Coordinates of C-alpha atoms in Angstrom, one line a residue:
M1003 CA -31.4 -26.9 -6.4
S1004 CA -32.1 -23.3 -5.8
P1005 CA -35.7 -22.1 -6.1
T1006 CA -36.7 -20.4 -9.3
V1007 CA -38.4 -16.9 -9.3
Q1008 CA -40.7 -16.4 -12.3
I1009 CA -41.9 -13.0 -13.4
T1010 CA -44.8 -12.7 -15.7
E1011 CA -45.8 -10.0 -18.0
N1012 CA -48.7 -7.7 -17.2
P1013 CA -50.1 -6.5 -20.6
E1014 CA -53.3 -5.4 -19.4
N1015 CA -51.7 -3.2 -16.5
V1016 CA -53.5 -5.1 -13.8
P1017 CA -52.2 -4.2 -10.3
L1018 CA -49.5 -6.6 -9.2
C1019 CA -49.6 -5.6 -5.5
S1020 CA -52.3 -8.2 -4.4
A1021 CA -50.0 -9.2 -1.6
H1022 CA -50.3 -5.6 -0.3
A1023 CA -54.1 -5.5 -0.5
S1024 CA -54.5 -4.2 3.0
S1025 CA -52.2 -1.3 2.5
S1026 CA -53.9 -0.6 -0.9
G1027 CA -57.2 -0.6 0.7
A1028 CA -56.1 1.7 3.4
F1029 CA -54.6 4.0 0.7
A1030 CA -58.0 4.0 -1.2
A1031 CA -59.9 4.8 2.0
T1032 CA -57.6 7.7 2.5
Q1033 CA -58.1 8.8 -1.1
H1034 CA -61.9 8.9 -0.8
D1035 CA -62.2 10.0 2.9
P1036 CA -62.7 13.7 2.9
A1037 CA -62.0 13.6 6.7
A1038 CA -58.5 12.1 6.3
P1039 CA -55.7 14.4 7.3
P1040 CA -53.7 15.9 4.3
R1041 CA -50.1 14.6 3.7
R1042 CA -47.4 16.7 5.3
A1043 CA -45.5 18.6 2.6
V1044 CA -43.1 21.4 2.2
S1045 CA -45.2 24.6 1.5
L1046 CA -44.5 27.2 -1.1
K1047 CA -43.8 29.7 1.7
T1048 CA -41.1 27.4 3.0
K1049 CA -39.5 27.1 -0.3
L1050 CA -39.6 30.9 -0.8
A1051 CA -37.9 31.3 2.6
A1052 CA -35.4 28.8 1.8
G1053 CA -34.5 30.5 -1.4
A1054 CA -34.1 33.8 0.2
G1055 CA -32.0 32.1 3.1
M1056 CA -29.6 30.6 0.4
I1057 CA -29.1 34.1 -1.1
G1058 CA -28.2 35.4 2.4
L1059 CA -26.0 32.3 3.0
V1060 CA -24.0 33.4 -0.2
A1061 CA -23.5 36.7 1.4
L1062 CA -22.2 35.2 4.6
L1063 CA -20.0 32.9 2.6
S1064 CA -18.5 35.9 0.9
S1065 CA -17.7 37.5 4.2
A1066 CA -16.2 34.3 5.7
L1067 CA -14.1 33.9 2.6
T1068 CA -12.7 37.4 3.1
V1069 CA -11.9 36.8 6.7
V1070 CA -10.4 33.4 6.2
G1071 CA -8.4 34.4 3.2
M1072 CA -6.8 37.4 5.0
D1073 CA -6.0 35.2 8.0
R1074 CA -4.3 32.6 5.8
V1075 CA -2.4 35.2 3.9
G1076 CA -1.2 36.7 7.1
D1077 CA 0.1 33.3 8.3
R1078 CA 2.1 32.8 5.2
I1079 CA 3.6 36.2 5.2
A1080 CA 4.6 35.6 8.8
A1081 CA 6.2 32.3 7.9
S1082 CA 8.0 34.0 5.0
L1083 CA 9.6 36.6 7.4
Q1084 CA 10.5 33.8 9.7
A1085 CA 12.3 32.0 6.8
E1086 CA 14.2 35.2 6.0
R1087 CA 15.3 35.6 9.7
R1088 CA 16.5 32.0 9.7
L1089 CA 18.5 32.6 6.5
A1090 CA 20.1 35.6 8.2
R1091 CA 21.0 33.3 11.2
Y1092 CA 22.6 30.8 8.7
A1093 CA 24.6 33.7 7.3
V1094 CA 25.8 34.5 10.9
L1095 CA 26.6 30.8 11.4
S1096 CA 28.7 30.8 8.2
T1097 CA 30.7 33.9 9.3
E1098 CA 31.3 32.5 12.8
A1099 CA 32.4 29.1 11.4
S1100 CA 34.8 30.8 9.1
T1101 CA 36.2 32.8 12.0
F1102 CA 36.6 29.7 14.0
L1103 CA 38.5 28.1 11.1
V1104 CA 40.8 31.0 10.6
V1105 CA 41.6 31.3 14.4
A1106 CA 42.1 27.5 14.7
A1107 CA 44.4 27.4 11.8
E1108 CA 46.5 30.3 13.2
A1109 CA 46.7 28.6 16.5
I1110 CA 47.8 25.4 14.9
Q1111 CA 50.4 27.1 12.8
S1112 CA 51.7 29.0 15.8
G1113 CA 52.3 25.9 17.6
L1114 CA 50.5 27.2 20.8
P1115 CA 50.4 24.8 23.8
P1116 CA 47.0 23.1 24.5
E1117 CA 45.9 25.6 27.2
A1118 CA 46.8 28.7 25.1
R1119 CA 45.2 27.1 22.0
A1120 CA 41.9 26.5 23.9
A1121 CA 41.9 30.0 25.3
R1122 CA 42.5 31.4 21.8
L1123 CA 39.5 29.3 20.4
S1124 CA 37.2 30.1 23.3
P1125 CA 35.6 33.3 21.9
A1126 CA 34.9 32.0 18.4
A1127 CA 33.5 28.7 20.1
A1128 CA 31.2 30.7 22.3
D1129 CA 29.8 32.7 19.5
L1130 CA 29.1 29.4 17.7
D1131 CA 27.4 27.9 20.8
R1132 CA 25.3 31.0 21.1
T1133 CA 24.2 30.9 17.4
F1134 CA 23.3 27.2 17.6
D1135 CA 21.1 27.9 20.6
L1136 CA 19.4 30.8 18.7
M1137 CA 18.9 28.5 15.7
R1138 CA 17.3 25.8 17.8
S1139 CA 15.0 28.3 19.2
D1140 CA 14.1 29.6 15.7
L1141 CA 13.4 26.1 14.5
A1142 CA 11.1 25.4 17.4
A1143 CA 9.1 28.5 16.8
A1144 CA 9.1 27.5 13.0
V1145 CA 7.6 24.1 13.9
D1146 CA 5.0 25.7 15.9
E1147 CA 4.0 28.2 13.3
A1148 CA 3.9 25.3 10.7
A1149 CA 0.9 23.9 12.5
A1150 CA -1.3 26.2 10.5
L1151 CA 0.2 24.9 7.2
G1152 CA -0.4 21.2 7.8
L1153 CA 1.3 18.3 9.3
A1154 CA 3.4 17.6 6.2
E1155 CA 5.0 21.1 6.5
Q1156 CA 5.4 20.8 10.2
S1157 CA 7.2 17.4 9.8
R1158 CA 9.4 18.9 7.1
R1159 CA 10.5 21.8 9.2
A1160 CA 11.2 19.6 12.2
S1161 CA 13.5 17.4 10.0
Q1162 CA 15.6 20.5 9.5
G1163 CA 16.8 20.1 13.1
I1164 CA 18.7 17.1 11.9
A1165 CA 21.0 19.3 9.8
I1166 CA 21.5 21.7 12.6
A1167 CA 22.3 18.9 15.1
R1168 CA 24.9 17.3 12.8
M1169 CA 26.6 20.7 12.2
E1170 CA 26.6 21.2 16.0
A1171 CA 28.0 17.7 16.5
L1172 CA 30.8 18.5 14.0
F1173 CA 31.6 21.6 15.7
R1174 CA 31.8 20.1 19.2
T1175 CA 33.9 17.1 17.8
A1176 CA 36.3 19.6 16.2
R1177 CA 36.5 21.8 19.3
A1178 CA 37.2 18.7 21.5
G1179 CA 40.0 17.5 19.1
L1180 CA 41.6 21.0 18.9
A1181 CA 41.4 21.2 22.8
S1182 CA 43.2 17.8 23.2
D1183 CA 46.7 17.7 24.8
T1184 CA 48.4 16.8 21.5
R1185 CA 50.8 19.2 19.8
D1186 CA 51.0 17.2 16.6
R1187 CA 50.3 19.8 13.9
E1188 CA 49.3 17.2 11.4
R1189 CA 46.8 15.6 13.7
L1190 CA 45.3 19.0 14.6
Q1191 CA 45.2 20.0 10.9
G1192 CA 43.4 16.9 10.0
V1193 CA 40.7 17.5 12.8
L1194 CA 40.3 21.0 11.4
N1195 CA 40.2 19.9 7.7
G1196 CA 37.6 17.2 8.6
F1197 CA 35.4 19.8 10.2
A1198 CA 35.7 22.2 7.3
H1199 CA 35.0 19.7 4.6
A1200 CA 32.0 18.1 6.5
F1201 CA 30.5 21.4 7.9
D1202 CA 30.3 23.3 4.6
P1203 CA 28.1 20.9 2.7
L1204 CA 25.7 20.6 5.6
L1205 CA 25.4 24.4 5.9
N1206 CA 24.9 24.7 2.1
E1207 CA 22.2 22.0 2.3
A1208 CA 20.4 23.7 5.2
V1209 CA 20.5 27.1 3.5
G1210 CA 19.3 25.6 0.2
D1211 CA 16.5 23.9 2.1
E1212 CA 15.6 27.2 3.9
I1213 CA 15.6 29.0 0.5
R1214 CA 13.3 26.4 -0.9
T1215 CA 11.0 26.8 2.1
R1216 CA 10.9 30.5 1.6
D1217 CA 10.2 30.2 -2.0
A1218 CA 7.5 27.5 -1.4
I1219 CA 5.9 29.9 1.1
L1220 CA 5.9 32.7 -1.5
T1221 CA 4.5 30.3 -4.1
R1222 CA 1.6 29.3 -1.7
I1223 CA 0.9 32.9 -1.1
A1224 CA 0.6 33.4 -4.9
A1225 CA -1.5 30.3 -5.1
L1226 CA -3.7 31.4 -2.2
R1227 CA -4.2 34.8 -3.9
R1228 CA -5.3 33.1 -7.1
S1229 CA -7.5 30.8 -5.2
L1230 CA -9.1 33.6 -3.2
T1231 CA -9.7 35.5 -6.5
G1232 CA -11.2 32.5 -8.2
L1233 CA -13.4 31.8 -5.1
A1234 CA -14.5 35.5 -5.0
L1235 CA -15.5 35.2 -8.7
A1236 CA -17.1 32.0 -8.1
V1237 CA -19.2 33.3 -5.2
A1238 CA -20.2 36.4 -7.3
A1239 CA -21.3 34.0 -10.1
L1240 CA -23.1 31.8 -7.6
A1241 CA -25.1 34.7 -6.3
A1242 CA -26.2 35.7 -9.8
L1243 CA -27.0 32.2 -10.7
M1244 CA -29.0 31.8 -7.5
V1245 CA -31.0 34.9 -8.2
G1246 CA -31.8 33.7 -11.8
G1247 CA -32.4 30.2 -10.6
F1248 CA -34.7 31.5 -7.8
Y1249 CA -37.0 32.9 -10.6
L1250 CA -36.5 30.3 -13.1
G1251 CA -36.5 27.3 -10.8
L1252 CA -39.2 28.3 -8.2
L1253 CA -41.4 31.2 -9.2
R1254 CA -41.9 30.4 -12.9
P1255 CA -42.7 26.8 -12.5
Q1256 CA -45.2 27.5 -9.9
F1257 CA -47.0 29.8 -12.3
D1258 CA -47.0 27.2 -15.0
R1259 CA -48.4 24.6 -12.5
L1260 CA -51.2 27.0 -11.5
D1261 CA -52.0 27.2 -15.2
R1262 CA -52.0 23.4 -15.5
A1263 CA -54.3 23.0 -12.6
R1264 CA -56.8 25.5 -14.1
Q1265 CA -56.7 23.6 -17.4
A1266 CA -57.3 20.3 -15.6
T1267 CA -60.2 21.8 -13.7
R1268 CA -61.8 22.7 -17.1
R1269 CA -61.2 19.2 -18.5
I1270 CA -62.8 17.6 -15.4
G1271 CA -65.7 19.9 -15.8
A1272 CA -65.9 18.7 -19.4
G1273 CA -66.0 14.9 -18.4
D1274 CA -62.4 13.9 -18.8
F1275 CA -61.3 12.3 -15.6
A1276 CA -57.7 11.4 -16.6
P1277 CA -56.0 14.7 -16.3
D1278 CA -52.5 13.1 -16.0
L1279 CA -51.1 15.7 -13.7
P1280 CA -47.5 15.3 -12.9
E1281 CA -46.6 14.3 -9.3
R1282 CA -43.1 15.8 -8.8
T1283 CA -43.5 17.7 -5.4
A1284 CA -45.5 17.4 -2.3
D1285 CA -46.3 21.0 -1.7
E1286 CA -49.8 22.6 -1.7
I1287 CA -50.0 22.2 -5.5
G1288 CA -48.4 18.9 -5.6
Q1289 CA -51.0 17.4 -3.2
L1290 CA -53.7 18.3 -5.7
F1291 CA -51.9 16.5 -8.5
A1292 CA -51.0 13.5 -6.4
E1293 CA -54.5 12.3 -5.8
T1294 CA -55.2 11.0 -9.2
N1295 CA -51.8 9.2 -9.6
R1296 CA -51.4 7.5 -6.2
A1297 CA -52.5 4.0 -7.4
A1298 CA -49.8 4.0 -10.2
T1299 CA -47.3 5.3 -7.6
A1300 CA -48.1 2.3 -5.2
L1301 CA -47.8 -0.2 -8.2
A1302 CA -44.4 1.2 -9.1
C1303 CA -43.3 0.9 -5.6
D1304 CA -44.4 -2.7 -5.4
R1305 CA -42.7 -3.7 -8.6
A1306 CA -39.4 -1.9 -7.5
R1307 CA -39.5 -3.7 -4.3
L1308 CA -39.9 -7.0 -6.0
N1309 CA -37.0 -6.4 -8.3
D1310 CA -34.8 -5.4 -5.5
T1311 CA -35.7 -8.7 -3.7
I1312 CA -34.8 -10.8 -6.8
R1313 CA -31.6 -8.9 -7.3
A1314 CA -30.5 -9.3 -3.7
R1315 CA -31.3 -13.1 -3.8
T1316 CA -29.4 -13.4 -7.0
E1317 CA -26.3 -11.8 -5.4
D1318 CA -26.5 -14.0 -2.4
L1319 CA -26.6 -17.0 -4.7
R1320 CA -23.5 -15.9 -6.7
A1321 CA -21.6 -15.1 -3.5
A1322 CA -22.4 -18.5 -2.1
N1323 CA -21.2 -20.2 -5.3
A1324 CA -18.0 -18.1 -5.3
A1325 CA -17.3 -19.2 -1.6
L1326 CA -17.9 -22.8 -2.4
A1327 CA -15.5 -22.7 -5.4
R1328 CA -12.9 -21.0 -3.2
I1329 CA -13.4 -23.7 -0.5
D1330 CA -13.1 -26.5 -3.1
A1331 CA -9.8 -25.0 -4.6
D1332 CA -8.3 -24.8 -1.1
R1333 CA -9.3 -28.3 -0.5
R1334 CA -7.7 -29.7 -3.7
R1335 CA -4.5 -27.6 -3.1
F1336 CA -4.4 -28.8 0.6
F1337 CA -4.4 -32.5 -0.4
A1338 CA -2.0 -32.0 -3.2
D1339 CA 0.5 -30.3 -0.7
I1340 CA 0.0 -33.2 1.6
S1341 CA 0.9 -35.8 -1.1
H1342 CA 4.0 -33.9 -2.1
E1343 CA 5.3 -33.1 1.5
L1344 CA 4.8 -36.6 2.8
R1345 CA 6.0 -38.4 -0.3
T1346 CA 9.5 -37.1 -0.3
P1347 CA 10.7 -38.0 3.2
L1348 CA 9.0 -41.3 3.1
T1349 CA 10.8 -42.1 -0.1
V1350 CA 14.2 -41.3 1.5
I1351 CA 13.3 -43.2 4.7
L1352 CA 12.5 -46.3 2.5
M1353 CA 15.8 -45.9 0.5
E1354 CA 18.0 -45.6 3.5
A1355 CA 16.2 -48.5 5.2
E1356 CA 17.1 -50.6 2.1
L1357 CA 20.7 -49.4 2.1
G1358 CA 20.9 -50.1 5.8
L1359 CA 19.8 -53.7 5.3
K1360 CA 22.3 -54.3 2.7
G1361 CA 25.2 -52.4 4.3
A1362 CA 27.5 -53.6 7.0
A1363 CA 27.4 -50.3 9.1
P1364 CA 23.7 -49.2 9.4
Q1365 CA 24.4 -46.4 11.8
D1366 CA 24.5 -43.8 9.0
A1367 CA 21.4 -45.1 7.4
F1368 CA 19.6 -45.0 10.7
A1369 CA 20.9 -41.5 11.2
T1370 CA 19.4 -40.4 7.9
I1371 CA 16.1 -42.3 8.7
Q1372 CA 16.0 -40.5 12.0
A1373 CA 16.5 -37.1 10.3
R1374 CA 13.9 -37.8 7.8
A1375 CA 11.5 -39.0 10.3
Q1376 CA 12.0 -35.8 12.2
R1377 CA 11.3 -33.8 9.0
L1378 CA 8.3 -35.9 8.5
S1379 CA 7.2 -35.1 12.0
R1380 CA 7.6 -31.4 11.3
R1381 CA 5.5 -31.8 8.1
I1382 CA 2.8 -33.5 10.1
D1383 CA 2.9 -30.6 12.6
D1384 CA 2.4 -28.2 9.7
L1385 CA -0.5 -30.2 8.5
L1386 CA -2.1 -30.2 12.0
R1387 CA -1.7 -26.4 12.1
V1388 CA -3.3 -26.2 8.7
A1389 CA -6.1 -28.4 10.0
R1390 CA -6.6 -26.3 13.1
S1391 CA -6.4 -22.9 11.2
E1392 CA -9.5 -21.1 10.1
S1393 CA -8.3 -20.6 6.5
G1394 CA -7.4 -24.3 5.9
R1395 CA -4.1 -23.2 4.2
I1396 CA -0.5 -23.5 5.0
E1397 CA 0.5 -20.8 7.4
L1398 CA 3.8 -19.2 6.8
C1399 CA 5.8 -17.3 9.6
P1400 CA 8.0 -14.8 7.8
E1401 CA 10.9 -13.4 9.9
P1402 CA 14.4 -12.0 9.3
M1403 CA 16.7 -14.9 8.1
D1404 CA 20.1 -15.6 6.5
L1405 CA 19.6 -17.0 2.9
R1406 CA 23.1 -18.4 3.1
I1407 CA 22.3 -20.5 6.2
A1408 CA 19.0 -21.7 4.5
L1409 CA 21.0 -22.8 1.4
A1410 CA 23.6 -24.6 3.7
E1411 CA 20.9 -26.5 5.6
A1412 CA 19.1 -27.5 2.2
L1413 CA 22.5 -28.8 0.9
A1414 CA 23.1 -30.7 4.2
E1415 CA 19.7 -32.4 3.5
T1416 CA 20.3 -33.1 -0.2
R1417 CA 24.1 -33.2 -0.9
A1418 CA 24.3 -36.9 -0.3
E1419 CA 21.5 -37.6 -2.7
L1420 CA 23.0 -35.4 -5.4
E1421 CA 26.5 -36.9 -5.0
A1422 CA 25.1 -40.5 -5.0
A1423 CA 23.4 -39.7 -8.4
G1424 CA 26.9 -38.8 -9.7
L1425 CA 26.3 -35.0 -9.7
E1426 CA 29.3 -32.7 -9.1
V1427 CA 27.9 -30.1 -6.5
T1428 CA 29.4 -26.6 -6.7
V1429 CA 28.6 -23.9 -4.0
V1430 CA 29.6 -20.3 -4.8
P1431 CA 30.6 -18.7 -1.5
G1432 CA 28.9 -15.6 -0.5
S1433 CA 28.5 -13.2 2.5
A1434 CA 25.5 -13.2 4.9
L1435 CA 22.3 -12.0 3.1
R1436 CA 19.4 -11.0 5.3
A1437 CA 16.0 -11.6 3.9
T1438 CA 12.4 -11.7 5.3
G1439 CA 10.9 -15.2 5.0
D1440 CA 9.8 -18.4 6.8
P1441 CA 13.2 -20.2 7.4
N1442 CA 11.7 -23.7 7.3
W1443 CA 9.8 -23.2 4.1
V1444 CA 12.5 -21.3 2.3
R1445 CA 14.9 -24.2 3.1
Q1446 CA 12.4 -26.7 1.8
V1447 CA 11.9 -24.7 -1.5
I1448 CA 15.8 -24.9 -2.0
A1449 CA 15.9 -28.5 -1.2
G1450 CA 12.9 -29.1 -3.7
L1451 CA 14.9 -27.2 -6.4
A1452 CA 17.9 -29.5 -5.7
R1453 CA 15.8 -32.6 -5.9
N1454 CA 14.2 -31.2 -9.2
V1455 CA 17.8 -31.3 -10.7
L1456 CA 18.1 -34.8 -9.4
R1457 CA 15.0 -36.0 -11.2
H1458 CA 15.4 -34.1 -14.5
A1459 CA 19.1 -33.1 -15.0
R1460 CA 21.2 -35.7 -13.5
E1461 CA 22.7 -36.6 -16.9
G1462 CA 24.3 -33.2 -17.0
G1463 CA 26.6 -34.3 -14.2
R1464 CA 27.0 -30.8 -12.6
V1465 CA 24.9 -28.6 -10.4
A1466 CA 25.8 -25.2 -8.9
F1467 CA 24.2 -23.2 -6.0
S1468 CA 24.8 -19.5 -5.3
V1469 CA 23.2 -16.7 -3.1
G1470 CA 23.2 -12.9 -3.8
P1471 CA 21.1 -9.8 -3.8
E1472 CA 19.2 -8.7 -6.9
A1473 CA 16.8 -5.7 -7.4
G1474 CA 15.7 -5.6 -3.7
Y1475 CA 15.5 -9.4 -3.3
G1476 CA 17.8 -12.1 -2.0
C1477 CA 18.2 -14.7 -4.8
V1478 CA 19.1 -18.3 -4.4
R1479 CA 20.1 -19.6 -7.9
V1480 CA 20.2 -23.3 -8.9
V1481 CA 22.0 -24.0 -12.2
D1482 CA 22.3 -27.4 -13.9
N1483 CA 23.7 -28.7 -17.1
G1484 CA 20.7 -30.7 -18.1
P1485 CA 18.7 -30.7 -21.3
G1486 CA 16.9 -27.5 -20.4
I1487 CA 13.2 -26.5 -20.5
P1488 CA 11.6 -25.5 -23.8
Q1489 CA 10.1 -22.1 -24.1
K1490 CA 6.6 -23.5 -24.5
D1491 CA 6.9 -25.5 -21.2
R1492 CA 8.2 -22.8 -18.9
A1493 CA 4.7 -21.5 -17.8
R1494 CA 3.4 -25.1 -17.6
V1495 CA 6.0 -26.4 -15.3
L1496 CA 5.1 -23.7 -12.7
E1497 CA 1.5 -24.8 -12.6
R1498 CA 0.1 -27.4 -10.2
F1499 CA 0.3 -30.9 -11.7
G1500 CA 2.0 -29.3 -14.8
R1501 CA 5.1 -31.1 -16.3
G1502 CA 7.2 -30.4 -19.3
S1503 CA 6.4 -32.2 -22.6
A1504 CA 9.9 -34.1 -22.4
A1505 CA 9.4 -35.4 -18.9
P1506 CA 9.3 -39.1 -18.7
P1507 CA 6.2 -40.8 -17.3
G1508 CA 6.2 -41.4 -13.5
E1509 CA 8.7 -38.7 -12.7
G1510 CA 6.9 -37.1 -9.9
F1511 CA 3.4 -35.5 -9.7
G1512 CA 4.4 -32.1 -11.1
I1513 CA 3.6 -29.9 -8.0
G1514 CA 7.2 -29.3 -6.7
L1515 CA 7.8 -26.1 -8.6
A1516 CA 4.2 -25.1 -8.2
L1517 CA 4.4 -25.3 -4.4
A1518 CA 7.7 -23.5 -4.4
R1519 CA 6.1 -20.7 -6.5
W1520 CA 3.2 -20.5 -4.1
V1521 CA 5.4 -20.4 -0.9
L1522 CA 7.7 -17.6 -2.4
E1523 CA 4.7 -15.5 -3.6
Q1524 CA 3.0 -15.8 -0.2
Q1525 CA 6.1 -14.2 1.3
G1526 CA 6.3 -11.4 -1.3
G1527 CA 8.9 -13.2 -3.5
H1528 CA 8.7 -15.0 -6.8
I1529 CA 10.4 -17.7 -8.8
A1530 CA 12.1 -17.3 -12.2
I1531 CA 13.3 -19.8 -14.7
E1532 CA 16.0 -19.2 -17.5
S1533 CA 16.7 -21.9 -20.2
P1534 CA 19.2 -22.0 -21.8
V1535 CA 21.4 -20.8 -19.0
P1536 CA 23.0 -17.4 -19.5
D1537 CA 26.7 -17.3 -20.3
G1538 CA 27.8 -16.0 -17.0
F1539 CA 26.2 -19.0 -15.2
R1540 CA 26.6 -21.8 -17.7
L1541 CA 28.2 -25.1 -16.4
G1542 CA 28.8 -27.0 -19.8
T1543 CA 27.8 -27.3 -23.3
A1544 CA 24.2 -28.4 -22.6
P1545 CA 21.4 -25.9 -22.6
G1546 CA 20.8 -26.2 -18.8
T1547 CA 18.3 -24.5 -16.6
L1548 CA 18.8 -21.6 -14.1
V1549 CA 16.0 -21.5 -11.4
G1550 CA 16.0 -18.4 -9.2
A1551 CA 14.2 -18.2 -5.9
Y1552 CA 13.7 -14.6 -4.8
V1553 CA 12.9 -13.6 -1.2
P1554 CA 12.4 -9.9 -0.1
L1555 CA 15.5 -8.4 1.6
V1556 CA 15.2 -7.1 5.1
D1557 CA 14.4 -3.3 5.0

């Protein structure tokens, strides 16, 4: 039981700081001892000097604003000029590329031998090489200049080099193809057409990006001009406000306080020893006011300290209760997972042992028992990792995996059980589907969904499995031809120990779908239930159920 703190009312305003009697006594001695040193305070002279200094600071701010603004405007104008220079370079590149295309087309149509064709293309190719070199130099200079505009602008300009590199790569590929030993006009014309069709969009994209860069710089110049104008007006308004505030906020209140001190002196002279002077400052005048209010100030400090202590202890108690609740929830979930994970392999082992005793060839049964015992050993290893972990929870190890392989392994584990129950198993073939998840636990989720069909939908006689992408996830779908799940029970069956209203007594503990949901959500996925089954997936006339296990695809 936690201790109880009781706060009593104080109707007679009796001091509550009895625990601080020593400090109060020392305070009283200070109050009545004329030899005690005065409390250190900010003098009126300091306040006046500070006010004058702030006005001077506004003047300095105005000057700094002018210098910085002019510097930034100059940087942006220089960047705009560089953008215009790069646009001119793109125009030269376009002209030289057109010349290269015309010369190459003429050389192809003329049927020149490879040596003559290479010599014919050499001047135009040299011009393009020189232009690409100049463009790389311009881009490097632009990246350096963009340092003053921020990291984002610098990165954006650096990315323009990708387009230049791609255009240069296209040009070099086309030049190499045209300089080959072949005299096949169609092949040479194909090389030239490929260069023309790929180069023009890249050039247009680069020019458009450069135009947007120039327009953005001009927009920033206009925005900077508006900002500087607004700041200049704000500084002017601030100066006017500070002058007015200097008088209204400092000089005039001091005159009022001097008038109140004179009135209090007259009241004390008349026998009124409760002047009730406000204690708002600690300057020369405030020290006079503070002497008669110090005891009330000490009482207020003690009560505030007591309230802070109570509040802190209450928050600590709430935090402790919340931590205990989380620990208890983890404990209950841990034991529920143990029950479910150990019950399934043990049930299969017992069933196979019984079949082995009755059958003439026990090798298959013993092989199944061995596989289930190995699976049980893996579950025990998982539980040991949970017990040794600091969180006390199942630790998942997501990694790139193939959902198709996970489905195949789960079917290898459960197909015999499904077919023994009279279910027709259909697997829709699919291509490899890379997803991010714990392969072991994803396989267990799929196997659990298959056994869920075995428990609740075997009378439908059919079950289908498929794998495919959907909205950024890899989805494993399990479709049955059973009685389906009513709308009111869909949320309940995904809860721990939740079962449908139509589920017969004794059919499991109701944590299979809940555990599958938890495993998928911990890996960034989710589980979805549709009943009745949509038309595109329906297996028969029964409503059926479609359960989708979603795992994030590999980026």
